[in-house]
PDB file of C-alpha atoms in Angstrom:
ATOM      1  CA  MET A   2      86.972 -97.405 103.788  1.00 31.00           C
ATOM      2  CA  LEU A   3      89.533 -95.888 106.133  1.00 30.00           C
ATOM      3  CA  GLY A   4      89.720 -92.749 104.028  1.00 38.00           C
ATOM      4  CA  LYS A   5      85.960 -92.371 104.151  1.00 37.00           C
ATOM      5  CA  HIS A   6      85.885 -92.752 107.938  1.00 39.00           C
ATOM      6  CA  LYS A   7      88.752 -90.318 108.275  1.00 43.00           C
ATOM      7  CA  ALA A   8      87.011 -87.684 106.169  1.00 43.00           C
ATOM      8  CA  CYS A   9      83.819 -87.965 108.221  1.00 43.00           C
ATOM      9  CA  VAL A  10      85.620 -87.746 111.539  1.00 50.00           C
ATOM     10  CA  VAL A  11      87.818 -84.839 110.443  1.00 47.00           C
ATOM     11  CA  ALA A  12      84.734 -82.950 109.282  1.00 44.00           C
ATOM     12  CA  ALA A  13      82.977 -83.640 112.566  1.00 47.00           C
ATOM     13  CA  LEU A  14      85.958 -82.691 114.675  1.00 53.00           C
ATOM     14  CA  CYS A  15      86.448 -79.516 112.668  1.00 45.00           C
ATOM     15  CA  SER A  16      83.032 -78.502 113.889  1.00 49.00           C
ATOM     16  CA  THR A  17      83.265 -79.947 117.376  1.00 45.00           C
ATOM     17  CA  VAL A  18      86.763 -78.863 118.186  1.00 46.00           C
ATOM     18  CA  ILE A  19      86.371 -75.380 116.813  1.00 34.00           C
ATOM     19  CA  GLY A  20      83.615 -75.246 119.343  1.00 36.00           C
ATOM     20  CA  ALA A  21      86.308 -74.947 121.924  1.00 36.00           C
ATOM     21  CA  GLY A  22      87.008 -71.292 122.233  1.00 33.00           C
ATOM     22  CA  VAL A  23      87.988 -68.094 120.630  1.00 34.00           C
ATOM     23  CA  THR A  24      91.139 -66.627 119.406  1.00 32.00           C
ATOM     24  CA  GLY A  25      94.008 -65.213 121.273  1.00 34.00           C
ATOM     25  CA  CYS A  26      92.400 -66.085 124.539  1.00 34.00           C
ATOM     26  CA  GLY A  27      94.542 -66.856 127.483  1.00 36.00           C
ATOM     27  CA  ALA A  28      93.435 -66.879 131.084  1.00 35.00           C
ATOM     28  CA  ASP A  29      93.250 -63.102 130.903  1.00 36.00           C
ATOM     29  CA  SER A  30      90.656 -63.247 128.108  1.00 36.00           C
ATOM     30  CA  LEU A  31      88.400 -65.462 130.170  1.00 36.00           C
ATOM     31  CA  GLU A  32      88.459 -63.021 133.041  1.00 36.00           C
ATOM     32  CA  ASN A  33      87.807 -60.038 130.775  1.00 36.00           C
ATOM     33  CA  TRP A  34      84.979 -61.444 128.668  1.00 33.00           C
ATOM     34  CA  ASP A  35      83.004 -58.283 127.890  1.00 36.00           C
ATOM     35  CA  PRO A  36      82.116 -57.431 131.521  1.00 31.00           C
ATOM     36  CA  LEU A  37      80.267 -54.236 130.604  1.00 33.00           C
ATOM     37  CA  ALA A  38      77.269 -54.265 128.323  1.00 35.00           C
ATOM     38  CA  PRO A  39      76.605 -51.210 126.121  1.00 40.00           C
ATOM     39  CA  ALA A  40      74.374 -48.607 127.715  1.00 38.00           C
ATOM     40  CA  THR A  41      71.783 -48.621 124.957  1.00 47.00           C
ATOM     41  CA  ARG A  42      69.559 -51.607 124.321  1.00 60.00           C
ATOM     42  CA  THR A  43      67.218 -51.189 121.392  1.00 58.00           C
ATOM     43  CA  ALA A  44      65.144 -54.347 121.012  1.00 55.00           C
ATOM     44  CA  ASP A  45      61.866 -52.419 121.092  1.00 51.00           C
ATOM     45  CA  ALA A  46      62.907 -50.198 118.176  1.00 47.00           C
ATOM     46  CA  GLY A  47      61.907 -51.956 114.983  1.00 63.00           C
ATOM     47  CA  ALA A  48      61.812 -55.602 115.950  1.00 85.00           C
ATOM     48  CA  ILE A  49      63.581 -57.831 113.423  1.00 91.00           C
ATOM     49  CA  SER A  50      61.374 -60.250 111.506  1.00 92.00           C
ATOM     50  CA  GLY A  51      63.203 -62.515 109.110  1.00 95.00           C
ATOM     51  CA  THR A  52      66.857 -61.981 108.229  1.00 96.00           C
ATOM     52  CA  GLU A  53      68.544 -58.607 108.511  1.00 97.00           C
ATOM     53  CA  LYS A  54      72.059 -57.251 108.719  1.00 97.00           C
ATOM     54  CA  ILE A  55      72.807 -55.013 111.666  1.00 97.00           C
ATOM     55  CA  ASP A  56      75.830 -52.973 112.642  1.00 97.00           C
ATOM     56  CA  VAL A  57      77.751 -54.126 115.696  1.00 97.00           C
ATOM     57  CA  GLU A  58      80.970 -52.301 116.536  1.00 94.00           C
ATOM     58  CA  GLY A  59      81.261 -51.179 112.935  1.00 95.00           C
ATOM     59  CA  ARG A  60      80.904 -54.696 111.512  1.00 96.00           C
ATOM     60  CA  SER A  61      77.973 -56.127 109.564  1.00 98.00           C
ATOM     61  CA  VAL A  62      76.339 -59.017 111.417  1.00 98.00           C
ATOM     62  CA  ASN A  63      73.699 -61.225 109.815  1.00 98.00           C
ATOM     63  CA  VAL A  64      70.770 -61.839 112.181  1.00 98.00           C
ATOM     64  CA  SER A  65      67.556 -63.842 111.873  1.00 98.00           C
ATOM     65  CA  CYS A  66      64.549 -63.569 114.209  1.00 98.00           C
ATOM     66  CA  SER A  67      61.107 -65.174 114.199  1.00 97.00           C
ATOM     67  CA  GLY A  68      58.182 -65.862 116.497  1.00 96.00           C
ATOM     68  CA  GLU A  69      56.144 -63.591 118.719  1.00 90.00           C
ATOM     69  CA  PRO A  70      57.479 -62.625 122.139  1.00 80.00           C
ATOM     70  CA  ALA A  71      55.308 -63.591 125.097  1.00 81.00           C
ATOM     71  CA  LYS A  72      55.277 -61.444 128.214  1.00 84.00           C
ATOM     72  CA  GLY A  73      57.878 -62.605 130.692  1.00 86.00           C
ATOM     73  CA  GLU A  74      59.314 -65.206 128.327  1.00 93.00           C
ATOM     74  CA  PRO A  75      63.016 -65.170 127.462  1.00 97.00           C
ATOM     75  CA  VAL A  76      64.317 -64.641 123.958  1.00 97.00           C
ATOM     76  CA  ILE A  77      65.986 -67.794 122.617  1.00 98.00           C
ATOM     77  CA  MET A  78      69.341 -67.166 120.924  1.00 98.00           C
ATOM     78  CA  LEU A  79      70.608 -70.072 118.812  1.00 98.00           C
ATOM     79  CA  MET A  80      74.377 -70.267 118.297  1.00 98.00           C
ATOM     80  CA  HIS A  81      75.829 -72.306 115.425  1.00 97.00           C
ATOM     81  CA  GLY A  82      78.895 -74.534 115.473  1.00 95.00           C
ATOM     82  CA  GLY A  83      82.265 -73.853 113.898  1.00 93.00           C
ATOM     83  CA  GLY A  84      82.235 -73.993 110.119  1.00 93.00           C
ATOM     84  CA  ASP A  85      78.454 -73.534 110.071  1.00 96.00           C
ATOM     85  CA  ALA A  86      76.104 -70.546 109.847  1.00 98.00           C
ATOM     86  CA  LEU A  87      72.603 -69.615 110.963  1.00 98.00           C
ATOM     87  CA  ASP A  88      71.023 -71.286 107.919  1.00 98.00           C
ATOM     88  CA  LYS A  89      71.855 -74.689 109.372  1.00 98.00           C
ATOM     89  CA  LEU A  90      69.694 -73.802 112.382  1.00 98.00           C
ATOM     90  CA  ALA A  91      66.735 -72.696 110.246  1.00 98.00           C
ATOM     91  CA  ALA A  92      64.558 -75.771 110.802  1.00 98.00           C
ATOM     92  CA  LEU A  93      65.157 -75.706 114.561  1.00 98.00           C
ATOM     93  CA  GLN A  94      64.413 -71.986 114.687  1.00 98.00           C
ATOM     94  CA  LYS A  95      61.182 -72.445 112.715  1.00 98.00           C
ATOM     95  CA  THR A  96      59.938 -75.145 115.095  1.00 98.00           C
ATOM     96  CA  LEU A  97      60.852 -73.189 118.217  1.00 98.00           C
ATOM     97  CA  SER A  98      59.307 -69.968 116.886  1.00 97.00           C
ATOM     98  CA  GLU A  99      55.847 -71.544 117.107  1.00 96.00           C
ATOM     99  CA  GLN A 100      56.079 -71.033 120.879  1.00 95.00           C
ATOM    100  CA  HIS A 101      58.965 -68.617 121.412  1.00 97.00           C
ATOM    101  CA  ARG A 102      60.715 -65.529 120.152  1.00 97.00           C
ATOM    102  CA  VAL A 103      63.854 -67.045 118.571  1.00 98.00           C
ATOM    103  CA  CYS A 104      66.905 -65.457 116.981  1.00 98.00           C
ATOM    104  CA  SER A 105      70.196 -66.635 115.514  1.00 98.00           C
ATOM    105  CA  TYR A 106      73.203 -64.874 114.047  1.00 98.00           C
ATOM    106  CA  ASP A 107      76.310 -65.489 111.977  1.00 98.00           C
ATOM    107  CA  ARG A 108      79.457 -64.777 113.921  1.00 97.00           C
ATOM    108  CA  LEU A 109      82.151 -62.702 112.234  1.00 96.00           C
ATOM    109  CA  GLY A 110      83.804 -64.845 109.586  1.00 96.00           C
ATOM    110  CA  ALA A 111      80.760 -67.103 109.271  1.00 96.00           C
ATOM    111  CA  GLY A 112      77.788 -67.092 106.910  1.00 97.00           C
ATOM    112  CA  ALA A 113      76.766 -63.665 105.645  1.00 98.00           C
ATOM    113  CA  SER A 114      78.438 -61.629 108.390  1.00 98.00           C
ATOM    114  CA  ALA A 115      81.545 -59.542 107.816  1.00 97.00           C
ATOM    115  CA  GLN A 116      85.020 -60.953 108.166  1.00 96.00           C
ATOM    116  CA  PRO A 117      86.857 -60.197 111.398  1.00 93.00           C
ATOM    117  CA  GLU A 118      89.547 -57.552 111.130  1.00 91.00           C
ATOM    118  CA  GLY A 119      92.050 -59.962 112.650  1.00 92.00           C
ATOM    119  CA  PRO A 120      92.285 -62.828 115.134  1.00 93.00           C
ATOM    120  CA  GLN A 121      89.331 -63.015 117.500  1.00 90.00           C
ATOM    121  CA  ASP A 122      89.324 -63.668 121.226  1.00 88.00           C
ATOM    122  CA  PHE A 123      86.658 -64.322 123.832  1.00 82.00           C
ATOM    123  CA  ALA A 124      86.308 -60.644 124.657  1.00 84.00           C
ATOM    124  CA  GLY A 125      85.753 -59.628 121.037  1.00 88.00           C
ATOM    125  CA  ALA A 126      83.304 -62.420 120.332  1.00 92.00           C
ATOM    126  CA  GLY A 127      81.488 -61.518 123.545  1.00 92.00           C
ATOM    127  CA  ARG A 128      81.124 -57.895 122.502  1.00 93.00           C
ATOM    128  CA  ILE A 129      79.600 -58.960 119.194  1.00 96.00           C
ATOM    129  CA  LEU A 130      77.141 -61.240 120.988  1.00 98.00           C
ATOM    130  CA  THR A 131      76.277 -58.444 123.423  1.00 98.00           C
ATOM    131  CA  GLY A 132      75.615 -56.073 120.520  1.00 98.00           C
ATOM    132  CA  VAL A 133      73.336 -58.604 118.862  1.00 98.00           C
ATOM    133  CA  LEU A 134      71.442 -59.250 122.098  1.00 98.00           C
ATOM    134  CA  ASP A 135      71.057 -55.514 122.697  1.00 97.00           C
ATOM    135  CA  ARG A 136      69.335 -55.267 119.323  1.00 96.00           C
ATOM    136  CA  VAL A 137      67.126 -58.366 119.448  1.00 97.00           C
ATOM    137  CA  ALA A 138      66.397 -58.779 123.169  1.00 96.00           C
ATOM    138  CA  GLY A 139      66.941 -55.426 124.847  1.00 94.00           C
ATOM    139  CA  ASP A 140      66.372 -55.817 128.577  1.00 93.00           C
ATOM    140  CA  ARG A 141      64.496 -59.099 128.251  1.00 95.00           C
ATOM    141  CA  PRO A 142      66.005 -62.305 129.678  1.00 96.00           C
ATOM    142  CA  VAL A 143      67.799 -64.579 127.256  1.00 98.00           C
ATOM    143  CA  VAL A 144      68.356 -68.318 126.901  1.00 98.00           C
ATOM    144  CA  LEU A 145      71.436 -69.257 124.876  1.00 98.00           C
ATOM    145  CA  ALA A 146      71.245 -72.563 122.996  1.00 98.00           C
ATOM    146  CA  GLY A 147      74.543 -73.440 121.356  1.00 98.00           C
ATOM    147  CA  HIS A 148      75.914 -76.312 119.320  1.00 98.00           C
ATOM    148  CA  SER A 149      79.616 -77.249 119.400  1.00 96.00           C
ATOM    149  CA  LEU A 150      81.631 -73.998 119.261  1.00 94.00           C
ATOM    150  CA  GLY A 151      78.402 -72.091 119.798  1.00 96.00           C
ATOM    151  CA  GLY A 152      77.866 -74.050 122.997  1.00 97.00           C
ATOM    152  CA  LEU A 153      81.323 -73.242 124.275  1.00 95.00           C
ATOM    153  CA  LEU A 154      80.881 -69.547 123.497  1.00 95.00           C
ATOM    154  CA  ALA A 155      77.520 -69.513 125.263  1.00 97.00           C
ATOM    155  CA  ALA A 156      79.003 -71.227 128.310  1.00 97.00           C
ATOM    156  CA  ARG A 157      81.933 -68.808 128.468  1.00 96.00           C
ATOM    157  CA  TYR A 158      79.653 -65.795 128.055  1.00 97.00           C
ATOM    158  CA  ALA A 159      76.984 -66.628 130.625  1.00 98.00           C
ATOM    159  CA  PRO A 160      78.977 -66.277 133.885  1.00 97.00           C
ATOM    160  CA  ASP A 161      79.809 -62.640 133.096  1.00 96.00           C
ATOM    161  CA  HIS A 162      76.259 -61.799 132.008  1.00 97.00           C
ATOM    162  CA  LYS A 163      74.092 -63.238 134.767  1.00 97.00           C
ATOM    163  CA  GLU A 164      71.796 -60.223 134.609  1.00 96.00           C
ATOM    164  CA  ARG A 165      70.836 -61.218 131.065  1.00 97.00           C
ATOM    165  CA  VAL A 166      71.492 -64.930 130.455  1.00 98.00           C
ATOM    166  CA  LYS A 167      68.895 -66.893 132.395  1.00 98.00           C
ATOM    167  CA  GLY A 168      69.368 -70.348 130.874  1.00 98.00           C
ATOM    168  CA  LEU A 169      71.683 -72.457 128.719  1.00 98.00           C
ATOM    169  CA  VAL A 170      71.265 -75.454 126.429  1.00 99.00           C
ATOM    170  CA  LEU A 171      74.559 -76.953 125.276  1.00 98.00           C
ATOM    171  CA  MET A 172      74.238 -79.376 122.361  1.00 98.00           C
ATOM    172  CA  ASP A 173      77.417 -81.461 122.186  1.00 98.00           C
ATOM    173  CA  ALA A 174      79.364 -78.350 123.107  1.00 98.00           C
ATOM    174  CA  THR A 175      83.105 -78.375 122.643  1.00 95.00           C
ATOM    175  CA  SER A 176      84.921 -79.342 125.818  1.00 95.00           C
ATOM    176  CA  PRO A 177      86.292 -76.483 127.927  1.00 95.00           C
ATOM    177  CA  THR A 178      89.647 -78.303 127.809  1.00 95.00           C
ATOM    178  CA  MET A 179      89.556 -79.474 124.195  1.00 92.00           C
ATOM    179  CA  ALA A 180      93.164 -78.715 123.297  1.00 91.00           C
ATOM    180  CA  ASP A 181      94.429 -80.653 126.283  1.00 94.00           C
ATOM    181  CA  ASP A 182      91.909 -83.426 125.641  1.00 95.00           C
ATOM    182  CA  ILE A 183      93.045 -84.071 122.100  1.00 94.00           C
ATOM    183  CA  THR A 184      96.779 -83.892 122.857  1.00 95.00           C
ATOM    184  CA  LYS A 185      96.316 -86.467 125.610  1.00 95.00           C
ATOM    185  CA  ALA A 186      94.001 -88.698 123.567  1.00 96.00           C
ATOM    186  CA  ILE A 187      96.287 -88.631 120.503  1.00 96.00           C
ATOM    187  CA  PRO A 188      99.971 -88.462 121.543  1.00 96.00           C
ATOM    188  CA  GLU A 189     102.616 -86.641 119.551  1.00 95.00           C
ATOM    189  CA  SER A 190     104.071 -90.038 118.622  1.00 96.00           C
ATOM    190  CA  ALA A 191     100.911 -91.021 116.722  1.00 96.00           C
ATOM    191  CA  THR A 192     101.159 -91.750 113.001  1.00 95.00           C
ATOM    192  CA  GLY A 193      98.741 -92.022 110.084  1.00 94.00           C
ATOM    193  CA  PRO A 194      95.224 -90.587 110.134  1.00 93.00           C
ATOM    194  CA  ALA A 195      95.271 -89.961 113.884  1.00 95.00           C
ATOM    195  CA  ALA A 196      98.417 -87.863 113.577  1.00 96.00           C
ATOM    196  CA  GLU A 197      96.859 -85.865 110.754  1.00 95.00           C
ATOM    197  CA  LEU A 198      93.733 -85.302 112.802  1.00 93.00           C
ATOM    198  CA  ARG A 199      95.793 -84.129 115.764  1.00 93.00           C
ATOM    199  CA  ALA A 200      97.792 -81.699 113.621  1.00 95.00           C
ATOM    200  CA  GLN A 201      94.723 -80.320 111.868  1.00 93.00           C
ATOM    201  CA  ASN A 202      92.902 -79.650 115.105  1.00 90.00           C
ATOM    202  CA  LEU A 203      95.864 -78.063 116.832  1.00 91.00           C
ATOM    203  CA  ALA A 204      96.195 -75.764 113.815  1.00 91.00           C
ATOM    204  CA  MET A 205      92.549 -74.818 114.212  1.00 87.00           C
ATOM    205  CA  PHE A 206      93.168 -74.038 117.878  1.00 85.00           C
ATOM    206  CA  GLN A 207      95.796 -71.564 116.729  1.00 87.00           C
ATOM    207  CA  GLY A 208      93.291 -69.699 114.555  1.00 87.00           C
ATOM    208  CA  GLN A 209      93.429 -71.495 111.224  1.00 88.00           C
ATOM    209  CA  ASN A 210      89.654 -71.591 110.813  1.00 88.00           C
ATOM    210  CA  PRO A 211      87.060 -69.406 109.040  1.00 92.00           C
ATOM    211  CA  GLU A 212      86.374 -67.293 112.130  1.00 93.00           C
ATOM    212  CA  LYS A 213      90.074 -66.807 112.936  1.00 93.00           C
ATOM    213  CA  LEU A 214      89.373 -68.057 116.412  1.00 85.00           C
ATOM    214  CA  VAL A 215      92.393 -69.022 118.460  1.00 82.00           C
ATOM    215  CA  ILE A 216      91.261 -71.747 120.840  1.00 77.00           C
ATOM    216  CA  ALA A 217      92.386 -71.828 124.455  1.00 85.00           C
ATOM    217  CA  ASP A 218      91.332 -74.060 127.293  1.00 92.00           C
ATOM    218  CA  GLY A 219      89.895 -72.603 130.476  1.00 93.00           C
ATOM    219  CA  LYS A 220      88.146 -73.444 133.706  1.00 96.00           C
ATOM    220  CA  VAL A 221      84.366 -73.660 133.842  1.00 97.00           C
ATOM    221  CA  ARG A 222      83.033 -70.731 135.837  1.00 97.00           C
ATOM    222  CA  SER A 223      79.675 -70.659 137.575  1.00 98.00           C
ATOM    223  CA  ALA A 224      76.692 -68.832 136.122  1.00 98.00           C
ATOM    224  CA  GLY A 225      74.783 -69.259 139.382  1.00 97.00           C
ATOM    225  CA  ASP A 226      71.663 -71.371 139.655  1.00 97.00           C
ATOM    226  CA  ILE A 227      70.267 -70.870 136.157  1.00 98.00           C
ATOM    227  CA  PRO A 228      68.800 -73.914 134.370  1.00 98.00           C
ATOM    228  CA  VAL A 229      71.416 -75.614 132.208  1.00 98.00           C
ATOM    229  CA  GLU A 230      70.873 -78.667 130.027  1.00 98.00           C
ATOM    230  CA  VAL A 231      73.953 -80.377 128.582  1.00 98.00           C
ATOM    231  CA  ILE A 232      73.151 -82.846 125.800  1.00 98.00           C
ATOM    232  CA  GLN A 233      75.830 -85.194 124.504  1.00 98.00           C
ATOM    233  CA  HIS A 234      75.829 -87.384 121.408  1.00 98.00           C
ATOM    234  CA  GLY A 235      74.930 -91.065 121.751  1.00 98.00           C
ATOM    235  CA  LYS A 236      76.438 -92.446 118.548  1.00 98.00           C
ATOM    236  CA  PRO A 237      80.196 -92.854 119.087  1.00 96.00           C
ATOM    237  CA  TYR A 238      81.339 -91.311 115.807  1.00 95.00           C
ATOM    238  CA  LEU A 239      84.771 -90.449 117.224  1.00 94.00           C
ATOM    239  CA  ALA A 240      85.452 -94.155 117.630  1.00 94.00           C
ATOM    240  CA  ALA A 241      86.137 -94.252 113.876  1.00 94.00           C
ATOM    241  CA  VAL A 242      89.577 -92.740 114.494  1.00 94.00           C
ATOM    242  CA  PRO A 243      92.013 -95.669 114.247  1.00 93.00           C
ATOM    243  CA  LYS A 244      93.592 -96.759 117.545  1.00 94.00           C
ATOM    244  CA  TYR A 245      92.684 -93.597 119.461  1.00 96.00           C
ATOM    245  CA  GLY A 246      88.937 -93.424 118.850  1.00 96.00           C
ATOM    246  CA  LYS A 247      87.974 -94.850 122.222  1.00 96.00           C
ATOM    247  CA  ARG A 248      90.163 -92.307 124.003  1.00 95.00           C
ATOM    248  CA  LEU A 249      88.567 -89.468 122.039  1.00 96.00           C
ATOM    249  CA  GLU A 250      85.065 -90.630 122.951  1.00 97.00           C
ATOM    250  CA  GLN A 251      86.018 -90.857 126.623  1.00 97.00           C
ATOM    251  CA  ALA A 252      87.600 -87.403 126.539  1.00 96.00           C
ATOM    252  CA  TRP A 253      84.540 -85.949 124.828  1.00 96.00           C
ATOM    253  CA  ALA A 254      82.198 -87.447 127.427  1.00 98.00           C
ATOM    254  CA  ALA A 255      84.400 -86.120 130.226  1.00 97.00           C
ATOM    255  CA  GLY A 256      84.271 -82.671 128.637  1.00 97.00           C
ATOM    256  CA  GLN A 257      80.483 -82.716 128.642  1.00 98.00           C
ATOM    257  CA  ARG A 258      80.463 -83.521 132.355  1.00 98.00           C
ATOM    258  CA  LYS A 259      82.766 -80.587 133.053  1.00 98.00           C
ATOM    259  CA  TRP A 260      80.081 -78.214 131.786  1.00 98.00           C
ATOM    260  CA  LEU A 261      77.829 -79.277 134.655  1.00 98.00           C
ATOM    261  CA  ALA A 262      79.860 -76.964 136.893  1.00 98.00           C
ATOM    262  CA  LEU A 263      78.164 -74.024 135.162  1.00 98.00           C
ATOM    263  CA  SER A 264      75.216 -74.101 137.519  1.00 98.00           C
ATOM    264  CA  SER A 265      73.717 -75.796 140.534  1.00 96.00           C
ATOM    265  CA  GLY A 266      70.794 -76.383 138.167  1.00 95.00           C
ATOM    266  CA  SER A 267      72.730 -78.298 135.501  1.00 98.00           C
ATOM    267  CA  LYS A 268      71.557 -81.579 133.979  1.00 98.00           C
ATOM    268  CA  LEU A 269      73.292 -83.980 131.585  1.00 98.00           C
ATOM    269  CA  SER A 270      71.465 -86.168 129.074  1.00 98.00           C
ATOM    270  CA  THR A 271      72.359 -88.263 126.031  1.00 98.00           C
ATOM    271  CA  ALA A 272      70.742 -88.114 122.606  1.00 98.00           C
ATOM    272  CA  ALA A 273      70.971 -91.853 122.059  1.00 98.00           C
ATOM    273  CA  ASN A 274      70.422 -91.856 118.305  1.00 98.00           C
ATOM    274  CA  SER A 275      72.448 -88.773 117.463  1.00 98.00           C
ATOM    275  CA  GLY A 276      75.894 -87.977 116.213  1.00 98.00           C
ATOM    276  CA  HIS A 277      77.418 -84.553 116.749  1.00 97.00           C
ATOM    277  CA  TYR A 278      74.525 -82.632 115.145  1.00 98.00           C
ATOM    278  CA  ILE A 279      71.902 -83.355 117.776  1.00 98.00           C
ATOM    279  CA  TYR A 280      69.505 -80.676 116.540  1.00 98.00           C
ATOM    280  CA  LEU A 281      69.488 -82.315 113.089  1.00 98.00           C
ATOM    281  CA  ASP A 282      69.627 -86.002 114.081  1.00 98.00           C
ATOM    282  CA  GLN A 283      67.133 -85.734 116.938  1.00 98.00           C
ATOM    283  CA  PRO A 284      65.540 -82.280 116.717  1.00 98.00           C
ATOM    284  CA  GLU A 285      62.826 -83.223 119.188  1.00 98.00           C
ATOM    285  CA  VAL A 286      65.484 -83.676 121.875  1.00 98.00           C
ATOM    286  CA  ALA A 287      66.835 -80.173 121.268  1.00 98.00           C
ATOM    287  CA  VAL A 288      63.369 -78.604 121.130  1.00 98.00           C
ATOM    288  CA  LYS A 289      62.198 -80.212 124.378  1.00 98.00           C
ATOM    289  CA  ALA A 290      65.378 -79.192 126.207  1.00 98.00           C
ATOM    290  CA  ILE A 291      65.065 -75.585 125.043  1.00 98.00           C
ATOM    291  CA  ASP A 292      61.355 -75.561 125.971  1.00 98.00           C
ATOM    292  CA  ARG A 293      62.166 -76.795 129.478  1.00 98.00           C
ATOM    293  CA  VAL A 294      64.971 -74.316 130.060  1.00 98.00           C
ATOM    294  CA  ALA A 295      62.933 -71.400 128.705  1.00 97.00           C
ATOM    295  CA  ALA A 296      59.981 -72.283 130.953  1.00 96.00           C
ATOM    296  CA  GLN A 297      62.183 -72.590 134.028  1.00 96.00           C
ATOM    297  CA  ALA A 298      64.016 -69.364 133.194  1.00 96.00           C
ATOM    298  CA  ALA A 299      60.676 -67.548 132.879  1.00 95.00           C
ATOM    299  CA  ARG A 300      59.544 -68.835 136.278  1.00 92.00           C
ATOM    300  CA  GLN A 301      62.789 -67.821 137.949  1.00 87.00           C
ATOM    301  CA  SER A 302      62.651 -64.362 136.377  1.00 77.00           C
ATOM    302  CA  GLN A 303      59.097 -63.852 137.612  1.00 78.00           C
ATOM    303  CA  ASP A 304      60.082 -64.911 141.139  1.00 72.00           C
ATOM    304  CA  GLN A 305      62.900 -62.376 141.342  1.00 65.00           C
TER     305      GLN A 305
END
């Protein structure tokens, strides 16, 4: 039984913790997250319908788009968690595309996109995201909706791209201080499954993951007054870790609250019947949150 619990929690944490950040990023990376967008934005040239591979900085990036754009409405960009790919978001994208223009993409090292040339950092991941947004959104406003690692990337990206990112939905996003959280929750003196979990996650922070992302903690920076909805899991799956499960759950909840500093318009809610994959366990919660943020972002954009 213990082995089964351990396997489930390790798998979940692999996704949640990888959500923490991107490779080789120290404080300097956070400050230099792709501050300049490319000059050319080409969303109006051959809009993508379905799945297509595009070139971004000489790398092949797998992109999927669906739904018809409405005037003044933001483009929704879905961002998958660590160890996942855009196909896992397919059902959510299909539902959202009934009312919105929705896109998703595989990050380098994930799904059908090219492998990264080497370790990735926040700046590099940001440039790839910018290139994708240039192609699928052009000058239109964007709402980023990210799960786990995707949520952390979205939250790190938004403060430096206020002219473009007009709303955020973070679905059980990795804590901005995940490395510190896990080292405090599971001490170096731990033994057994908890010790293994600690070691595995710290290795992932150092880049031993499919995307070669080196995870670094950082402060939450403000993205202004954009609408932000932070959704945390309600089922305490981390509690399955022997001895230290309660600490992990408390650290995770604290990490979700830290994301509220993103905006004066941030809100925190709990998906009561969901584990880490909120958009799969309670898709209606994710859809309603994205609908609300998109509507508010559209109103704010029209008022400016």
